[in-house]
């Protein structure tokens, strides 16, 4: 079903738009499958052993209601399984969350919190009920927490799934011993990108507890994740205002929050306003940075320029007192609204939209308590590389000195949002920047799978779903990270719309 037909403004000129664009956004893909054999056009390297699992929206409404924003599409999981013998299989299944199952039972969008409104809009009472029920659609990322596969968003709540079958197992609201997240706090927010703690099999994440009355300060809690249910408090501190977070950085000794001045007005949210209408960016306020010593829990607070980011790339300690932290930066928070259907499905509006990502590095001097922003050089042969989003690195280099970051660029000619490419940025030598693209093809977030016998940082493969808009078919592309030249590809049994994040889990197939 083409959900964007409900958006009459967006539908104007859709047939003259980019080839296959309507298949990326707003078109329901209801197909599911389990371990369907795939045929690649060239042999798959036999050292690849594990599963690439990805998460994202694939159904944009139910019954008489459609979602106004891509962010709210019902979650669907995709899995490419590689047993290590050159064969490959594909599975896909919708997440059986409470909100999804209740929506199916009533053939309408059940009253759970959404980021944006519906079409037609909810009534005031329906919106109040959705606030009470909370957000339940975990459609952003997937992790393996010590054998527990979990799916999550920027909420503390998550769902446990079976990474072999993609079956939904249970919802989970893990408790943190020693942390208080009940009244007068609202502890429901977290990040969609937990990070592996250096030298361990654990992950680090944050709980954001919003003060619900004026005299109560909000607070951050740095948390060690040992499984879906087992959490440990590392540090906790109060903040005057609670920013919105999507990701953060870690080094060997530190966890780092770049607290960009995008805030949620809790009073508006609790009185029936939508999250998208409760957020505001203060363009005149400097950005606070919290640097947490993982061992001691000590928090150092620094300030830097007004900036916004969704995705951190990596960070590492240059020496005892110096940290380099790399992010995809924006001059403001306008990017938060780019996936509204009325924008993304309207060629004129999305091309004119102020979408300006840029790779940026911050040099953090712990001794001088100073942060200095640094821009990366631009390679004139591929100037769009510095505009990459959805960054991925060789995870063996997480929290270490590294050179390469890979990502998708959505406006490669600086004019048309829809001119996609997949790129490699060489942070150590700009002449090493590379780009891959084909007219009418739309690459999404990639994942770097390291070669177990490799020695260089870029020894391995890159896996990324691509929509071939000319044929109206999706395929999984495997690229050589050294050259960004294709190694092999396989077309899928059905389309895979634009989705968010995922990862390769080795030895899982």
CSV table of C-alpha atoms in Angstrom, one decimal, residues 167-500:
chain,number,residue,atom,x,y,z
A,167,UNK,CA,10.7,-13.6,16.7
A,168,UNK,CA,9.8,-11.0,19.4
A,169,UNK,CA,10.3,-12.4,22.9
A,170,UNK,CA,9.4,-9.8,25.4
A,171,UNK,CA,9.6,-6.1,26.4
A,172,UNK,CA,12.1,-5.0,29.0
A,173,UNK,CA,12.4,-2.1,31.3
A,174,UNK,CA,15.7,-2.8,33.2
A,175,UNK,CA,16.2,-1.6,36.7
A,176,UNK,CA,19.4,0.2,37.8
A,177,UNK,CA,20.5,-0.6,41.4
A,178,UNK,CA,21.1,2.7,43.2
A,179,UNK,CA,19.5,4.9,40.6
A,180,UNK,CA,16.1,6.6,41.1
A,181,UNK,CA,14.0,7.1,38.0
A,182,UNK,CA,10.6,7.4,39.5
A,183,UNK,CA,8.7,10.5,40.6
A,184,UNK,CA,9.7,13.3,40.8
A,185,UNK,CA,11.8,12.1,37.8
A,186,UNK,CA,10.7,10.8,34.5
A,187,UNK,CA,13.4,8.3,33.5
A,188,UNK,CA,12.3,7.1,30.1
A,189,UNK,CA,15.0,8.5,27.7
A,190,UNK,CA,18.2,6.9,26.7
A,191,UNK,CA,20.3,6.6,23.5
A,192,UNK,CA,19.9,4.4,20.4
A,193,UNK,CA,23.6,3.8,20.1
A,194,UNK,CA,25.1,2.2,23.2
A,195,UNK,CA,28.8,1.5,22.9
A,196,UNK,CA,31.0,-1.4,23.9
A,197,UNK,CA,33.0,-0.6,27.0
A,198,UNK,CA,36.7,-0.7,26.2
A,199,UNK,CA,38.4,-4.0,26.9
A,200,UNK,CA,35.1,-5.7,28.1
A,201,UNK,CA,32.1,-7.5,26.6
A,202,UNK,CA,29.8,-5.0,28.3
A,203,UNK,CA,28.1,-1.9,26.8
A,204,UNK,CA,27.8,1.6,28.1
A,205,UNK,CA,24.6,3.7,27.8
A,206,UNK,CA,22.9,6.6,29.6
A,207,UNK,CA,19.6,7.0,31.4
A,208,UNK,CA,18.1,10.5,31.2
A,209,UNK,CA,15.9,11.4,34.1
A,210,UNK,CA,13.8,14.5,33.5
A,211,UNK,CA,12.8,16.5,36.6
A,212,UNK,CA,9.0,16.8,36.5
A,213,UNK,CA,8.7,19.8,38.8
A,214,UNK,CA,10.6,23.1,38.6
A,215,UNK,CA,12.6,22.7,41.8
A,216,UNK,CA,13.9,19.2,40.9
A,217,UNK,CA,17.0,19.1,38.6
A,218,UNK,CA,17.3,16.6,35.8
A,219,UNK,CA,20.1,14.1,35.9
A,220,UNK,CA,22.2,11.8,33.8
A,221,UNK,CA,23.1,8.2,34.8
A,222,UNK,CA,26.0,6.5,33.1
A,223,UNK,CA,25.1,2.8,33.0
A,224,UNK,CA,27.0,-0.4,32.4
A,225,UNK,CA,24.9,-2.9,30.5
A,226,UNK,CA,25.7,-6.6,31.2
A,227,UNK,CA,22.6,-8.1,29.6
A,228,UNK,CA,19.1,-7.0,28.6
A,229,UNK,CA,18.2,-7.0,32.3
A,230,UNK,CA,21.4,-6.5,34.3
A,231,UNK,CA,22.6,-2.9,34.7
A,232,UNK,CA,25.1,-1.1,36.9
A,233,UNK,CA,25.3,2.5,37.8
A,234,UNK,CA,28.7,4.0,37.1
A,235,UNK,CA,28.1,7.7,37.7
A,236,UNK,CA,25.2,10.1,38.2
A,237,UNK,CA,25.0,13.9,38.1
A,238,UNK,CA,22.5,16.7,37.9
A,239,UNK,CA,22.0,19.1,34.9
A,240,UNK,CA,20.0,22.3,34.7
A,241,UNK,CA,18.4,21.2,31.4
A,242,UNK,CA,18.2,17.8,29.8
A,243,UNK,CA,19.2,17.7,26.1
A,244,UNK,CA,18.0,15.2,23.5
A,245,UNK,CA,20.6,12.6,22.8
A,246,UNK,CA,20.9,9.9,20.1
A,247,UNK,CA,24.5,8.8,20.5
A,248,UNK,CA,27.7,9.6,22.4
A,249,UNK,CA,31.4,8.7,22.4
A,250,UNK,CA,33.8,6.5,24.4
A,251,UNK,CA,37.5,6.2,24.8
A,252,UNK,CA,39.6,3.8,26.9
A,253,UNK,CA,38.9,5.8,30.0
A,254,UNK,CA,36.0,8.1,29.3
A,255,UNK,CA,32.4,8.3,28.2
A,256,UNK,CA,31.6,11.6,26.5
A,257,UNK,CA,28.2,13.4,26.0
A,258,UNK,CA,28.0,16.3,23.6
A,259,UNK,CA,24.9,17.9,25.1
A,260,UNK,CA,23.7,19.9,22.1
A,261,UNK,CA,21.1,22.5,23.1
A,262,UNK,CA,18.1,20.6,21.7
A,263,UNK,CA,15.7,20.3,24.5
A,264,UNK,CA,12.3,18.7,25.2
A,265,UNK,CA,9.7,20.8,27.0
A,266,UNK,CA,8.4,18.3,29.5
A,267,UNK,CA,5.3,20.4,30.4
A,268,UNK,CA,4.2,20.4,26.8
A,269,UNK,CA,4.9,16.6,26.4
A,270,UNK,CA,2.9,15.7,29.5
A,271,UNK,CA,-0.1,17.9,28.5
A,272,UNK,CA,-0.7,16.0,25.2
A,273,UNK,CA,1.8,17.7,22.8
A,274,UNK,CA,3.7,15.5,20.4
A,275,UNK,CA,7.5,15.1,20.9
A,276,UNK,CA,8.2,16.8,17.6
A,277,UNK,CA,6.3,19.9,18.8
A,278,UNK,CA,7.9,19.8,22.3
A,279,UNK,CA,11.4,20.1,21.1
A,280,UNK,CA,13.3,23.3,20.7
A,281,UNK,CA,16.9,24.2,19.7
A,282,UNK,CA,18.6,27.2,21.4
A,283,UNK,CA,20.8,28.6,18.6
A,284,UNK,CA,22.4,31.1,21.0
A,285,UNK,CA,23.4,28.7,23.7
A,286,UNK,CA,26.9,27.0,23.8
A,287,UNK,CA,27.1,23.2,23.8
A,288,UNK,CA,28.0,21.6,27.1
A,289,UNK,CA,30.2,18.5,27.1
A,290,UNK,CA,30.2,16.0,29.9
A,291,UNK,CA,33.4,13.8,30.2
A,292,UNK,CA,32.9,10.9,32.6
A,293,UNK,CA,35.8,8.9,34.0
A,294,UNK,CA,34.4,5.4,33.7
A,295,UNK,CA,36.6,4.1,36.6
A,296,UNK,CA,36.1,6.9,39.1
A,297,UNK,CA,32.7,8.4,38.0
A,298,UNK,CA,34.2,11.9,38.0
A,299,UNK,CA,32.4,14.3,35.6
A,300,UNK,CA,34.2,17.1,33.9
A,301,UNK,CA,32.0,19.7,32.2
A,302,UNK,CA,33.4,21.8,29.3
A,303,UNK,CA,31.7,24.2,26.8
A,304,UNK,CA,32.2,24.5,23.1
A,305,UNK,CA,30.5,26.1,20.1
A,306,UNK,CA,26.8,25.9,19.4
A,307,UNK,CA,26.4,22.7,17.3
A,308,UNK,CA,24.1,19.7,16.8
A,309,UNK,CA,24.7,16.1,16.1
A,310,UNK,CA,22.8,12.9,15.8
A,311,UNK,CA,25.7,10.5,15.2
A,312,UNK,CA,29.1,10.4,16.9
A,313,UNK,CA,31.7,8.6,14.8
A,314,UNK,CA,34.5,7.7,17.2
A,315,UNK,CA,36.8,9.1,19.9
A,316,UNK,CA,40.2,8.2,21.2
A,317,UNK,CA,42.9,9.4,23.6
A,318,UNK,CA,45.9,10.9,21.9
A,319,UNK,CA,47.8,11.1,25.1
A,320,UNK,CA,47.1,11.4,28.9
A,321,UNK,CA,45.5,14.8,28.5
A,322,UNK,CA,44.2,15.0,24.9
A,323,UNK,CA,41.1,13.4,23.3
A,324,UNK,CA,40.0,13.5,19.7
A,325,UNK,CA,36.2,13.2,19.2
A,326,UNK,CA,34.6,13.0,15.8
A,327,UNK,CA,31.0,13.6,15.0
A,328,UNK,CA,28.6,14.3,12.1
A,329,UNK,CA,27.8,17.9,12.8
A,330,UNK,CA,25.0,20.3,11.9
A,331,UNK,CA,24.6,24.1,12.4
A,332,UNK,CA,21.2,23.5,14.0
A,333,UNK,CA,18.6,20.7,14.6
A,334,UNK,CA,16.6,21.1,11.4
A,335,UNK,CA,17.6,17.6,10.4
A,336,UNK,CA,15.2,16.2,13.0
A,337,UNK,CA,12.3,17.2,10.7
A,338,UNK,CA,13.7,16.1,7.3
A,339,UNK,CA,11.8,12.7,7.4
A,340,UNK,CA,8.4,14.3,7.6
A,341,UNK,CA,6.4,12.8,4.8
A,342,UNK,CA,5.3,16.2,3.5
A,343,UNK,CA,9.0,17.1,3.1
A,344,UNK,CA,10.7,13.8,2.0
A,345,UNK,CA,8.0,13.0,-0.6
A,346,UNK,CA,8.0,16.5,-2.1
A,347,UNK,CA,10.9,17.0,-4.4
A,348,UNK,CA,10.9,20.8,-4.2
A,349,UNK,CA,10.7,20.9,-0.4
A,350,UNK,CA,13.3,18.3,0.3
A,351,UNK,CA,15.8,19.8,-2.1
A,352,UNK,CA,15.4,23.2,-0.5
A,353,UNK,CA,15.5,21.8,3.0
A,354,UNK,CA,18.6,23.0,5.0
A,355,UNK,CA,20.3,19.6,5.2
A,356,UNK,CA,24.0,20.3,5.9
A,357,UNK,CA,25.9,17.5,7.6
A,358,UNK,CA,29.6,17.9,8.0
A,359,UNK,CA,32.3,15.8,9.6
A,360,UNK,CA,33.9,17.6,12.5
A,361,UNK,CA,36.6,16.8,15.1
A,362,UNK,CA,36.9,18.2,18.6
A,363,UNK,CA,40.2,18.4,20.2
A,364,UNK,CA,39.6,18.1,24.0
A,365,UNK,CA,42.4,19.3,26.3
A,366,UNK,CA,41.6,17.9,29.7
A,367,UNK,CA,44.4,19.8,31.4
A,368,UNK,CA,43.5,23.2,30.0
A,369,UNK,CA,39.7,22.2,30.1
A,370,UNK,CA,39.3,23.4,26.6
A,371,UNK,CA,37.6,22.1,23.4
A,372,UNK,CA,38.7,23.2,19.9
A,373,UNK,CA,36.6,22.3,16.8
A,374,UNK,CA,38.6,21.2,13.8
A,375,UNK,CA,37.3,20.8,10.2
A,376,UNK,CA,38.6,18.1,8.0
A,377,UNK,CA,40.1,18.9,4.6
A,378,UNK,CA,38.0,18.5,1.5
A,379,UNK,CA,39.2,16.4,-1.4
A,380,UNK,CA,38.1,18.4,-4.5
A,381,UNK,CA,37.7,15.2,-6.5
A,382,UNK,CA,35.0,14.0,-4.1
A,383,UNK,CA,34.0,17.0,-2.1
A,384,UNK,CA,30.7,15.4,-0.9
A,385,UNK,CA,32.5,12.8,1.2
A,386,UNK,CA,32.7,15.2,4.2
A,387,UNK,CA,28.8,15.2,4.1
A,388,UNK,CA,28.4,11.6,5.1
A,389,UNK,CA,25.8,10.4,7.5
A,390,UNK,CA,25.0,7.1,9.2
A,391,UNK,CA,28.7,6.6,9.9
A,392,UNK,CA,30.3,3.2,10.4
A,393,UNK,CA,33.9,2.2,11.2
A,394,UNK,CA,35.8,-1.0,11.8
A,395,UNK,CA,34.6,-1.7,15.3
A,396,UNK,CA,38.0,-3.2,16.2
A,397,UNK,CA,39.1,0.4,16.2
A,398,UNK,CA,36.4,1.7,18.5
A,399,UNK,CA,37.9,4.0,21.1
A,400,UNK,CA,41.3,3.7,19.4
A,401,UNK,CA,43.3,5.8,16.9
A,402,UNK,CA,41.7,5.2,13.5
A,403,UNK,CA,41.7,6.6,10.0
A,404,UNK,CA,38.6,5.4,8.1
A,405,UNK,CA,34.9,6.2,8.4
A,406,UNK,CA,32.3,5.1,5.9
A,407,UNK,CA,28.8,6.4,5.4
A,408,UNK,CA,25.9,7.4,3.1
A,409,UNK,CA,25.7,10.8,1.5
A,410,UNK,CA,22.1,11.9,0.6
A,411,UNK,CA,22.9,15.1,-1.4
A,412,UNK,CA,26.1,14.2,-3.3
A,413,UNK,CA,25.8,17.0,-5.8
A,414,UNK,CA,24.9,19.5,-3.1
A,415,UNK,CA,21.6,20.2,-4.8
A,416,UNK,CA,19.3,17.1,-5.0
A,417,UNK,CA,18.3,15.3,-1.9
A,418,UNK,CA,18.1,11.9,-3.4
A,419,UNK,CA,21.5,11.9,-5.2
A,420,UNK,CA,22.8,9.2,-2.9
A,421,UNK,CA,26.3,7.8,-2.7
A,422,UNK,CA,28.3,5.6,-0.3
A,423,UNK,CA,31.7,7.0,0.7
A,424,UNK,CA,34.9,6.4,2.5
A,425,UNK,CA,36.6,9.3,4.4
A,426,UNK,CA,40.3,8.9,5.1
A,427,UNK,CA,40.8,11.1,8.2
A,428,UNK,CA,44.6,10.6,8.0
A,429,UNK,CA,45.1,11.4,4.3
A,430,UNK,CA,42.4,13.2,2.4
A,431,UNK,CA,43.7,11.8,-0.9
A,432,UNK,CA,42.3,8.5,0.2
A,433,UNK,CA,38.7,9.7,0.1
A,434,UNK,CA,36.5,7.5,-2.1
A,435,UNK,CA,32.9,7.4,-3.4
A,436,UNK,CA,30.6,4.7,-4.9
A,437,UNK,CA,27.3,5.5,-6.6
A,438,UNK,CA,25.0,4.5,-9.5
A,439,UNK,CA,22.3,6.7,-11.0
A,440,UNK,CA,18.9,5.8,-9.5
A,441,UNK,CA,20.4,3.6,-6.8
A,442,UNK,CA,20.0,4.5,-3.1
A,443,UNK,CA,22.6,3.0,-0.7
A,444,UNK,CA,21.8,3.0,3.0
A,445,UNK,CA,23.9,2.6,6.1
A,446,UNK,CA,26.7,0.2,5.7
A,447,UNK,CA,28.5,-2.1,8.2
A,448,UNK,CA,32.2,-3.0,8.2
A,449,UNK,CA,32.9,-6.7,8.7
A,450,UNK,CA,36.6,-7.2,9.4
A,451,UNK,CA,38.6,-10.0,7.8
A,452,UNK,CA,39.7,-12.3,10.7
A,453,UNK,CA,43.0,-12.8,8.8
A,454,UNK,CA,43.5,-9.1,8.0
A,455,UNK,CA,46.0,-6.7,9.5
A,456,UNK,CA,45.1,-3.3,8.1
A,457,UNK,CA,42.2,-1.2,9.3
A,458,UNK,CA,40.4,-1.5,6.0
A,459,UNK,CA,40.9,-5.3,5.6
A,460,UNK,CA,37.3,-6.7,5.3
A,461,UNK,CA,34.1,-6.0,3.5
A,462,UNK,CA,31.3,-3.5,3.7
A,463,UNK,CA,27.7,-4.7,3.6
A,464,UNK,CA,24.9,-2.3,2.7
A,465,UNK,CA,21.3,-2.6,1.4
A,466,UNK,CA,20.7,-0.6,-1.8
A,467,UNK,CA,17.4,0.1,-3.6
A,468,UNK,CA,17.8,0.0,-7.4
A,469,UNK,CA,15.2,2.6,-8.2
A,470,UNK,CA,15.4,1.9,-11.9
A,471,UNK,CA,14.3,-1.8,-11.5
A,472,UNK,CA,12.3,-1.1,-8.3
A,473,UNK,CA,14.2,-3.9,-6.5
A,474,UNK,CA,16.5,-3.9,-3.4
A,475,UNK,CA,19.8,-5.7,-3.2
A,476,UNK,CA,22.5,-6.4,-0.6
A,477,UNK,CA,25.8,-5.0,-1.9
A,478,UNK,CA,29.2,-6.1,-0.6
A,479,UNK,CA,32.0,-3.6,-1.3
A,480,UNK,CA,35.8,-3.8,-1.0
A,481,UNK,CA,36.6,-1.1,1.7
A,482,UNK,CA,40.0,-0.4,0.2
A,483,UNK,CA,38.6,0.6,-3.2
A,484,UNK,CA,34.8,0.8,-2.7
A,485,UNK,CA,34.5,-1.4,-5.7
A,486,UNK,CA,31.7,-4.0,-5.7
A,487,UNK,CA,32.6,-7.6,-4.8
A,488,UNK,CA,29.2,-9.1,-5.2
A,489,UNK,CA,25.5,-8.4,-4.8
A,490,UNK,CA,22.2,-10.3,-4.4
A,491,UNK,CA,18.7,-9.0,-5.2
A,492,UNK,CA,16.2,-9.5,-2.5
A,493,UNK,CA,12.8,-11.3,-2.8
A,494,UNK,CA,11.0,-8.0,-1.9
A,495,UNK,CA,11.9,-4.4,-1.4
A,496,UNK,CA,13.6,-3.0,1.7
A,497,UNK,CA,12.6,0.6,2.3
A,498,UNK,CA,14.7,3.3,4.0
A,499,UNK,CA,15.6,2.1,7.5
A,500,UNK,CA,17.9,3.2,10.2
